[in-house]
Amino acid sequence: MLRRPRPIAILAALVLPATLALTACGSKNDGEALQVAFIGPADSPFARGLRLPAAAQQVRAATAEGLVALDAQGEVVPALAERWIVTEDGLSYIFRLRNSDWRDGQPIAAEEVRDELKRTLRSLSRTSLGLDFAPVSEVRAMTGRVIEVRLSSPMPDFLQLLAQPELAVLHKGVGAGPMMLKRDGALAQLSLLPPEARGLPMREDWRAGTRALAVRALPAAKAVAAFRNAEVDLVLDGRLADLPRADTGPLSRGTVRLDAAQGIMGLRVVRADGLLADPKRWEALAMAIDRETLLAPFNVAGWTSSTRLVPAAVAGNAPERWANLTIEQRRAEARRRIAGFGAGAKATVRVSLPPGPGSDLLFGQLAANWRQIGVTAVRAREGEPADLEWFDSLARTGARPWYLNQFACAVRRTLCSTEADQLVREAAGEPDPVARLTMLAEAEERLTAMEGFIPLGAPVRWSLVRGDIDGFAENRWALHPLLPLALGPT
């Protein structure tokens, strides 16, 4: 069992109990809609397809359930399946569907759910999420309300995968709830369905304590301003690029909340010429970064840095790269490699980062680190070619294959390893746990040897939350479902 990562906190000035946070909007349990803003393009709550932005993921999860779902703490809870069992060998998951209907009155039946799941898995086949489902060997309907999913090898995080919004089951293009969506321009208005439509006992007073949600997406600066002006109660999916905007002054202490998120954050090599024609110089750039001080300008405590493609905790507490070298020794070796670049050629690297004050701070840190080894960093403008580009993704599970699948040739197509991909595929079908771990470790070694990615550490995700908001909790997946916000206190 993986240990939970330690919580991330904004240092000193921002860490205070939620009871001391602003309460300008008052309680939203009085029938007034809770105003929620995701950071992103205005139409992102309504996006469709296989690669959904955060806003669309949570809108889909609120309006269309899979077999299981995630609660506010990021734990798996029942959804279309009211209960399930897992066989002792971990190779069979048997789900019993709740006794309820689709929105058009047709009963939810195992055969249709099976067919929809199989269709979704086929459509995801060339995405990293689809690769995560490689151990699924069969989905079958056992009775009218019982579904079995068989695996070729155990997956401790399988339920976590099934809870992803992309695995929502649709009936004639419509989900079973638990919420109903009405679009009003750029605003997604979400309201709870009656309990009997959610597979729960009928209650006359079911609306008591619940609330509707008004969900929109805004650019980061506008979202923070709207929060400051009490126009929204909750801002979600903040990232490192915009973290400095979240400090809205002493009166807002306690409203900035950070998740101890799992996943990948770093720089991907996208152009292998010039200084980066030799992978040894790619490694030199990675060696020169002092990750322990990299986020110092952000005043973030508890952030987990990493030199590995797969974080040490996920890889069985494996050692960090260059663990036997001090940062001074690493930089000396990196300086030697860079010095061998051309005769009098200037060592320059162009870096593409998302816009935002956080990216400005991060670029300054990276540039200062690389100056130590004789490399000049240049910030690539939007649309300009770059040598390194930003890559930041939240983990869907805490398992090693998820990290390796981010670099699969089917997903990235450049600077990838077909041999590593083959090892990950073989591991998915390998029943012997020792052999499986050996294959995954070798796949990681092959990808690491390519030096096509410079890991920095865990992704940074932040939210702005009024002190009186129930149904929000930090969690290791940095996903904040909308249903708990609508249900209010429980």
Short mmCIF file of N, CA and C in Angstrom, two decimals, residues 128-254:
data_model
loop_
_atom_site.label_atom_id
_atom_site.label_comp_id
_atom_site.label_asym_id
_atom_site.label_seq_id
_atom_site.Cartn_x
_atom_site.Cartn_y
_atom_site.Cartn_z
N SER A 128 -3.18 7.54 -22.98
CA SER A 128 -2.48 7.01 -21.81
C SER A 128 -3.45 6.34 -20.86
N LEU A 129 -4.67 6.89 -20.73
CA LEU A 129 -5.68 6.27 -19.87
C LEU A 129 -6.07 4.90 -20.40
N GLY A 130 -6.21 4.79 -21.71
CA GLY A 130 -6.52 3.49 -22.30
C GLY A 130 -5.43 2.47 -22.04
N LEU A 131 -4.16 2.91 -22.11
CA LEU A 131 -3.06 2.00 -21.83
C LEU A 131 -3.10 1.52 -20.39
N ASP A 132 -3.59 2.35 -19.48
CA ASP A 132 -3.69 1.94 -18.08
C ASP A 132 -4.64 0.76 -17.90
N PHE A 133 -5.59 0.62 -18.83
CA PHE A 133 -6.57 -0.46 -18.74
C PHE A 133 -6.10 -1.72 -19.46
N ALA A 134 -4.83 -1.79 -19.84
CA ALA A 134 -4.33 -2.95 -20.58
C ALA A 134 -4.58 -4.29 -19.88
N PRO A 135 -4.53 -4.38 -18.54
CA PRO A 135 -4.78 -5.69 -17.90
C PRO A 135 -6.23 -6.17 -17.99
N VAL A 136 -7.17 -5.34 -18.44
CA VAL A 136 -8.56 -5.80 -18.55
C VAL A 136 -8.66 -6.81 -19.69
N SER A 137 -9.05 -8.03 -19.36
CA SER A 137 -9.13 -9.08 -20.37
C SER A 137 -10.56 -9.36 -20.82
N GLU A 138 -11.55 -9.05 -19.95
CA GLU A 138 -12.93 -9.37 -20.29
C GLU A 138 -13.89 -8.55 -19.43
N VAL A 139 -14.97 -8.10 -20.06
CA VAL A 139 -16.08 -7.47 -19.34
C VAL A 139 -17.33 -8.25 -19.73
N ARG A 140 -18.04 -8.78 -18.75
CA ARG A 140 -19.21 -9.59 -19.10
C ARG A 140 -20.36 -9.34 -18.13
N ALA A 141 -21.56 -9.53 -18.65
CA ALA A 141 -22.77 -9.44 -17.83
C ALA A 141 -23.09 -10.84 -17.32
N MET A 142 -23.12 -10.98 -16.00
CA MET A 142 -23.40 -12.29 -15.41
C MET A 142 -24.89 -12.51 -15.24
N THR A 143 -25.60 -11.47 -14.81
CA THR A 143 -27.06 -11.49 -14.72
C THR A 143 -27.54 -10.11 -15.13
N GLY A 144 -28.82 -9.85 -15.00
CA GLY A 144 -29.36 -8.56 -15.41
C GLY A 144 -28.81 -7.39 -14.64
N ARG A 145 -28.26 -7.62 -13.43
CA ARG A 145 -27.74 -6.51 -12.63
C ARG A 145 -26.33 -6.77 -12.12
N VAL A 146 -25.65 -7.76 -12.66
CA VAL A 146 -24.30 -8.10 -12.19
C VAL A 146 -23.33 -8.10 -13.36
N ILE A 147 -22.22 -7.39 -13.18
CA ILE A 147 -21.16 -7.30 -14.19
C ILE A 147 -19.86 -7.79 -13.58
N GLU A 148 -19.10 -8.53 -14.37
CA GLU A 148 -17.77 -8.96 -13.95
C GLU A 148 -16.72 -8.35 -14.88
N VAL A 149 -15.66 -7.84 -14.30
CA VAL A 149 -14.50 -7.39 -15.07
C VAL A 149 -13.33 -8.27 -14.68
N ARG A 150 -12.76 -8.96 -15.65
CA ARG A 150 -11.64 -9.86 -15.40
C ARG A 150 -10.34 -9.20 -15.84
N LEU A 151 -9.28 -9.44 -15.06
CA LEU A 151 -7.96 -8.87 -15.34
C LEU A 151 -6.95 -9.98 -15.60
N SER A 152 -5.93 -9.66 -16.40
CA SER A 152 -4.88 -10.64 -16.65
C SER A 152 -3.79 -10.58 -15.58
N SER A 153 -3.74 -9.48 -14.84
CA SER A 153 -2.82 -9.35 -13.70
C SER A 153 -3.46 -8.43 -12.68
N PRO A 154 -3.13 -8.57 -11.40
CA PRO A 154 -3.77 -7.74 -10.37
C PRO A 154 -3.48 -6.25 -10.57
N MET A 155 -4.46 -5.42 -10.28
CA MET A 155 -4.32 -3.96 -10.34
C MET A 155 -4.88 -3.39 -9.04
N PRO A 156 -4.04 -3.11 -8.07
CA PRO A 156 -4.54 -2.59 -6.78
C PRO A 156 -5.34 -1.30 -6.93
N ASP A 157 -5.04 -0.51 -7.97
CA ASP A 157 -5.74 0.76 -8.16
C ASP A 157 -6.83 0.68 -9.22
N PHE A 158 -7.33 -0.52 -9.49
CA PHE A 158 -8.29 -0.67 -10.58
C PHE A 158 -9.57 0.14 -10.34
N LEU A 159 -10.08 0.13 -9.13
CA LEU A 159 -11.31 0.89 -8.85
C LEU A 159 -11.08 2.39 -9.05
N GLN A 160 -9.88 2.85 -8.72
CA GLN A 160 -9.55 4.25 -8.96
C GLN A 160 -9.63 4.59 -10.44
N LEU A 161 -9.18 3.69 -11.28
CA LEU A 161 -9.27 3.90 -12.73
C LEU A 161 -10.73 3.93 -13.19
N LEU A 162 -11.52 2.99 -12.69
CA LEU A 162 -12.93 2.94 -13.08
C LEU A 162 -13.69 4.19 -12.66
N ALA A 163 -13.18 4.90 -11.67
CA ALA A 163 -13.87 6.09 -11.17
C ALA A 163 -13.57 7.33 -12.02
N GLN A 164 -12.70 7.21 -13.02
CA GLN A 164 -12.36 8.38 -13.84
C GLN A 164 -13.58 8.83 -14.65
N PRO A 165 -13.77 10.14 -14.82
CA PRO A 165 -14.96 10.65 -15.53
C PRO A 165 -15.12 10.10 -16.94
N GLU A 166 -14.00 9.76 -17.60
CA GLU A 166 -14.11 9.21 -18.96
C GLU A 166 -14.81 7.86 -18.99
N LEU A 167 -14.89 7.20 -17.84
CA LEU A 167 -15.55 5.88 -17.76
C LEU A 167 -17.02 6.00 -17.41
N ALA A 168 -17.56 7.20 -17.47
CA ALA A 168 -18.99 7.37 -17.24
C ALA A 168 -19.78 6.59 -18.29
N VAL A 169 -20.89 6.01 -17.87
CA VAL A 169 -21.73 5.20 -18.75
C VAL A 169 -22.92 6.04 -19.20
N LEU A 170 -23.13 6.08 -20.51
CA LEU A 170 -24.22 6.86 -21.09
C LEU A 170 -25.29 5.94 -21.67
N HIS A 171 -26.52 6.39 -21.61
CA HIS A 171 -27.65 5.70 -22.23
C HIS A 171 -28.26 6.65 -23.25
N LYS A 172 -28.12 6.31 -24.52
CA LYS A 172 -28.57 7.18 -25.60
C LYS A 172 -27.95 8.57 -25.48
N GLY A 173 -26.67 8.58 -25.09
CA GLY A 173 -25.92 9.82 -25.01
C GLY A 173 -26.14 10.62 -23.73
N VAL A 174 -26.91 10.09 -22.79
CA VAL A 174 -27.25 10.83 -21.56
C VAL A 174 -26.88 9.98 -20.35
N GLY A 175 -26.31 10.62 -19.32
CA GLY A 175 -25.96 9.91 -18.10
C GLY A 175 -27.13 9.82 -17.15
N ALA A 176 -26.94 9.05 -16.08
CA ALA A 176 -28.00 8.85 -15.09
C ALA A 176 -27.94 9.85 -13.95
N GLY A 177 -27.14 10.88 -14.08
CA GLY A 177 -27.00 11.84 -12.98
C GLY A 177 -25.69 11.59 -12.27
N PRO A 178 -25.60 12.02 -11.02
CA PRO A 178 -26.65 12.39 -10.05
C PRO A 178 -27.16 13.83 -10.16
N MET A 179 -26.60 14.60 -11.12
CA MET A 179 -27.03 15.97 -11.28
C MET A 179 -27.52 16.20 -12.70
N MET A 180 -28.29 17.24 -12.87
CA MET A 180 -28.83 17.59 -14.18
C MET A 180 -28.17 18.90 -14.62
N LEU A 181 -27.79 18.94 -15.89
CA LEU A 181 -27.09 20.10 -16.44
C LEU A 181 -28.00 20.93 -17.33
N LYS A 182 -27.96 22.23 -17.12
CA LYS A 182 -28.62 23.17 -18.02
C LYS A 182 -27.59 24.23 -18.40
N ARG A 183 -27.38 24.40 -19.69
CA ARG A 183 -26.39 25.37 -20.13
C ARG A 183 -27.03 26.73 -20.36
N ASP A 184 -26.40 27.75 -19.82
CA ASP A 184 -26.85 29.13 -20.01
C ASP A 184 -25.64 29.93 -20.47
N GLY A 185 -25.43 29.95 -21.79
CA GLY A 185 -24.24 30.59 -22.33
C GLY A 185 -23.00 29.88 -21.87
N ALA A 186 -22.10 30.59 -21.17
CA ALA A 186 -20.87 29.99 -20.66
C ALA A 186 -21.06 29.41 -19.27
N LEU A 187 -22.28 29.47 -18.73
CA LEU A 187 -22.54 29.00 -17.39
C LEU A 187 -23.18 27.61 -17.42
N ALA A 188 -22.61 26.70 -16.64
CA ALA A 188 -23.19 25.37 -16.47
C ALA A 188 -23.98 25.35 -15.17
N GLN A 189 -25.30 25.27 -15.27
CA GLN A 189 -26.15 25.23 -14.08
C GLN A 189 -26.45 23.77 -13.75
N LEU A 190 -26.04 23.36 -12.57
CA LEU A 190 -26.18 21.97 -12.15
C LEU A 190 -27.09 21.88 -10.94
N SER A 191 -28.06 20.97 -11.01
CA SER A 191 -28.98 20.78 -9.89
C SER A 191 -29.14 19.29 -9.63
N LEU A 192 -29.35 18.94 -8.36
CA LEU A 192 -29.48 17.55 -7.96
C LEU A 192 -30.76 16.93 -8.50
N LEU A 193 -30.67 15.67 -8.91
CA LEU A 193 -31.86 14.88 -9.22
C LEU A 193 -32.46 14.37 -7.91
N PRO A 194 -33.74 14.04 -7.88
CA PRO A 194 -34.35 13.49 -6.67
C PRO A 194 -33.63 12.21 -6.24
N PRO A 195 -33.65 11.88 -4.97
CA PRO A 195 -32.90 10.72 -4.49
C PRO A 195 -33.30 9.42 -5.17
N GLU A 196 -34.59 9.25 -5.51
CA GLU A 196 -34.99 8.00 -6.15
C GLU A 196 -34.36 7.84 -7.53
N ALA A 197 -34.04 8.98 -8.19
CA ALA A 197 -33.35 8.93 -9.49
C ALA A 197 -31.86 8.65 -9.32
N ARG A 198 -31.38 8.77 -8.08
CA ARG A 198 -29.97 8.50 -7.79
C ARG A 198 -29.79 7.16 -7.10
N GLY A 199 -30.83 6.33 -7.13
CA GLY A 199 -30.73 5.01 -6.52
C GLY A 199 -30.85 5.02 -5.02
N LEU A 200 -31.46 6.08 -4.46
CA LEU A 200 -31.61 6.21 -3.01
C LEU A 200 -33.09 6.18 -2.64
N PRO A 201 -33.41 5.94 -1.37
CA PRO A 201 -34.82 5.96 -0.95
C PRO A 201 -35.44 7.34 -1.13
N MET A 202 -36.73 7.37 -1.44
CA MET A 202 -37.44 8.63 -1.62
C MET A 202 -37.53 9.37 -0.28
N ARG A 203 -37.36 10.70 -0.34
CA ARG A 203 -37.47 11.55 0.84
C ARG A 203 -38.18 12.84 0.45
N GLU A 204 -39.15 13.24 1.23
CA GLU A 204 -39.86 14.47 0.91
C GLU A 204 -39.01 15.71 1.14
N ASP A 205 -38.12 15.67 2.13
CA ASP A 205 -37.33 16.86 2.47
C ASP A 205 -35.92 16.79 1.89
N TRP A 206 -35.77 16.09 0.76
CA TRP A 206 -34.43 15.83 0.26
C TRP A 206 -33.68 17.10 -0.15
N ARG A 207 -34.39 18.17 -0.45
CA ARG A 207 -33.70 19.40 -0.87
C ARG A 207 -33.08 20.16 0.31
N ALA A 208 -33.47 19.86 1.52
CA ALA A 208 -32.98 20.59 2.69
C ALA A 208 -31.46 20.43 2.81
N GLY A 209 -30.77 21.56 2.89
CA GLY A 209 -29.32 21.55 3.04
C GLY A 209 -28.54 21.39 1.76
N THR A 210 -29.22 21.09 0.63
CA THR A 210 -28.54 20.94 -0.64
C THR A 210 -28.50 22.29 -1.36
N ARG A 211 -27.77 22.33 -2.46
CA ARG A 211 -27.67 23.58 -3.20
C ARG A 211 -27.39 23.30 -4.66
N ALA A 212 -27.83 24.19 -5.50
CA ALA A 212 -27.49 24.14 -6.92
C ALA A 212 -26.09 24.71 -7.10
N LEU A 213 -25.48 24.40 -8.22
CA LEU A 213 -24.15 24.90 -8.55
C LEU A 213 -24.20 25.70 -9.83
N ALA A 214 -23.49 26.80 -9.86
CA ALA A 214 -23.31 27.58 -11.08
C ALA A 214 -21.82 27.52 -11.42
N VAL A 215 -21.49 26.77 -12.47
CA VAL A 215 -20.09 26.47 -12.80
C VAL A 215 -19.70 27.22 -14.06
N ARG A 216 -18.55 27.86 -14.01
CA ARG A 216 -18.03 28.55 -15.19
C ARG A 216 -16.52 28.34 -15.24
N ALA A 217 -15.91 28.73 -16.33
CA ALA A 217 -14.45 28.71 -16.45
C ALA A 217 -13.98 30.11 -16.80
N LEU A 218 -12.91 30.55 -16.15
CA LEU A 218 -12.38 31.89 -16.32
C LEU A 218 -10.86 31.84 -16.41
N PRO A 219 -10.25 32.81 -17.09
CA PRO A 219 -8.78 32.93 -17.01
C PRO A 219 -8.37 33.13 -15.55
N ALA A 220 -7.16 32.74 -15.22
CA ALA A 220 -6.73 32.74 -13.82
C ALA A 220 -6.89 34.10 -13.16
N ALA A 221 -6.45 35.16 -13.83
CA ALA A 221 -6.52 36.49 -13.22
C ALA A 221 -7.97 36.88 -12.93
N LYS A 222 -8.87 36.57 -13.86
CA LYS A 222 -10.28 36.91 -13.66
C LYS A 222 -10.91 36.05 -12.57
N ALA A 223 -10.51 34.78 -12.50
CA ALA A 223 -11.05 33.90 -11.47
C ALA A 223 -10.65 34.38 -10.08
N VAL A 224 -9.38 34.76 -9.91
CA VAL A 224 -8.92 35.25 -8.61
C VAL A 224 -9.61 36.56 -8.26
N ALA A 225 -9.77 37.44 -9.26
CA ALA A 225 -10.46 38.71 -9.00
C ALA A 225 -11.91 38.48 -8.62
N ALA A 226 -12.57 37.53 -9.29
CA ALA A 226 -13.96 37.22 -8.96
C ALA A 226 -14.07 36.68 -7.55
N PHE A 227 -13.10 35.87 -7.13
CA PHE A 227 -13.10 35.35 -5.76
C PHE A 227 -12.89 36.49 -4.76
N ARG A 228 -11.96 37.36 -5.07
CA ARG A 228 -11.66 38.47 -4.17
C ARG A 228 -12.88 39.38 -4.01
N ASN A 229 -13.65 39.52 -5.11
CA ASN A 229 -14.83 40.40 -5.09
C ASN A 229 -16.09 39.67 -4.65
N ALA A 230 -15.94 38.42 -4.14
CA ALA A 230 -17.07 37.63 -3.65
C ALA A 230 -18.08 37.32 -4.74
N GLU A 231 -17.62 37.26 -5.99
CA GLU A 231 -18.50 36.88 -7.10
C GLU A 231 -18.52 35.37 -7.29
N VAL A 232 -17.48 34.70 -6.86
CA VAL A 232 -17.45 33.24 -6.85
C VAL A 232 -17.01 32.78 -5.48
N ASP A 233 -17.44 31.58 -5.10
CA ASP A 233 -17.14 31.03 -3.78
C ASP A 233 -15.98 30.05 -3.79
N LEU A 234 -15.65 29.56 -4.98
CA LEU A 234 -14.68 28.48 -5.09
C LEU A 234 -13.97 28.61 -6.43
N VAL A 235 -12.64 28.57 -6.42
CA VAL A 235 -11.83 28.55 -7.64
C VAL A 235 -11.04 27.25 -7.65
N LEU A 236 -11.14 26.49 -8.75
CA LEU A 236 -10.52 25.17 -8.84
C LEU A 236 -9.53 25.09 -10.00
N ASP A 237 -8.62 24.14 -9.90
CA ASP A 237 -7.64 23.80 -10.93
C ASP A 237 -6.62 24.90 -11.15
N GLY A 238 -6.20 25.58 -10.07
CA GLY A 238 -5.07 26.48 -10.18
C GLY A 238 -3.78 25.70 -10.33
N ARG A 239 -2.84 26.24 -11.11
CA ARG A 239 -1.59 25.55 -11.38
C ARG A 239 -0.41 26.44 -11.02
N LEU A 240 0.79 25.89 -11.15
CA LEU A 240 1.99 26.61 -10.74
C LEU A 240 2.11 27.94 -11.49
N ALA A 241 1.75 27.95 -12.77
CA ALA A 241 1.91 29.16 -13.57
C ALA A 241 1.18 30.36 -12.99
N ASP A 242 0.12 30.09 -12.23
CA ASP A 242 -0.68 31.19 -11.69
C ASP A 242 -0.71 31.22 -10.16
N LEU A 243 0.12 30.42 -9.52
CA LEU A 243 0.10 30.37 -8.05
C LEU A 243 0.33 31.73 -7.40
N PRO A 244 1.24 32.59 -7.91
CA PRO A 244 1.41 33.90 -7.25
C PRO A 244 0.15 34.75 -7.23
N ARG A 245 -0.77 34.51 -8.15
CA ARG A 245 -2.02 35.28 -8.14
C ARG A 245 -2.88 34.92 -6.92
N ALA A 246 -2.66 33.73 -6.36
CA ALA A 246 -3.54 33.25 -5.29
C ALA A 246 -3.33 33.98 -3.98
N ASP A 247 -2.22 34.65 -3.80
CA ASP A 247 -1.99 35.40 -2.57
C ASP A 247 -2.73 36.72 -2.68
N THR A 248 -3.93 36.75 -2.14
CA THR A 248 -4.78 37.94 -2.26
C THR A 248 -4.72 38.82 -1.02
N GLY A 249 -3.69 38.65 -0.19
CA GLY A 249 -3.51 39.55 0.94
C GLY A 249 -3.88 38.94 2.27
N PRO A 250 -3.54 39.60 3.36
CA PRO A 250 -3.77 39.06 4.71
C PRO A 250 -5.22 38.72 5.01
N LEU A 251 -6.17 39.46 4.41
CA LEU A 251 -7.58 39.18 4.71
C LEU A 251 -8.05 37.86 4.13
N SER A 252 -7.28 37.30 3.21
CA SER A 252 -7.68 36.05 2.57
C SER A 252 -6.95 34.85 3.12
N ARG A 253 -6.30 35.01 4.25
CA ARG A 253 -5.57 33.89 4.82
C ARG A 253 -6.48 32.69 5.05
N GLY A 254 -5.96 31.52 4.70
CA GLY A 254 -6.72 30.29 4.90
C GLY A 254 -7.58 29.91 3.73
#
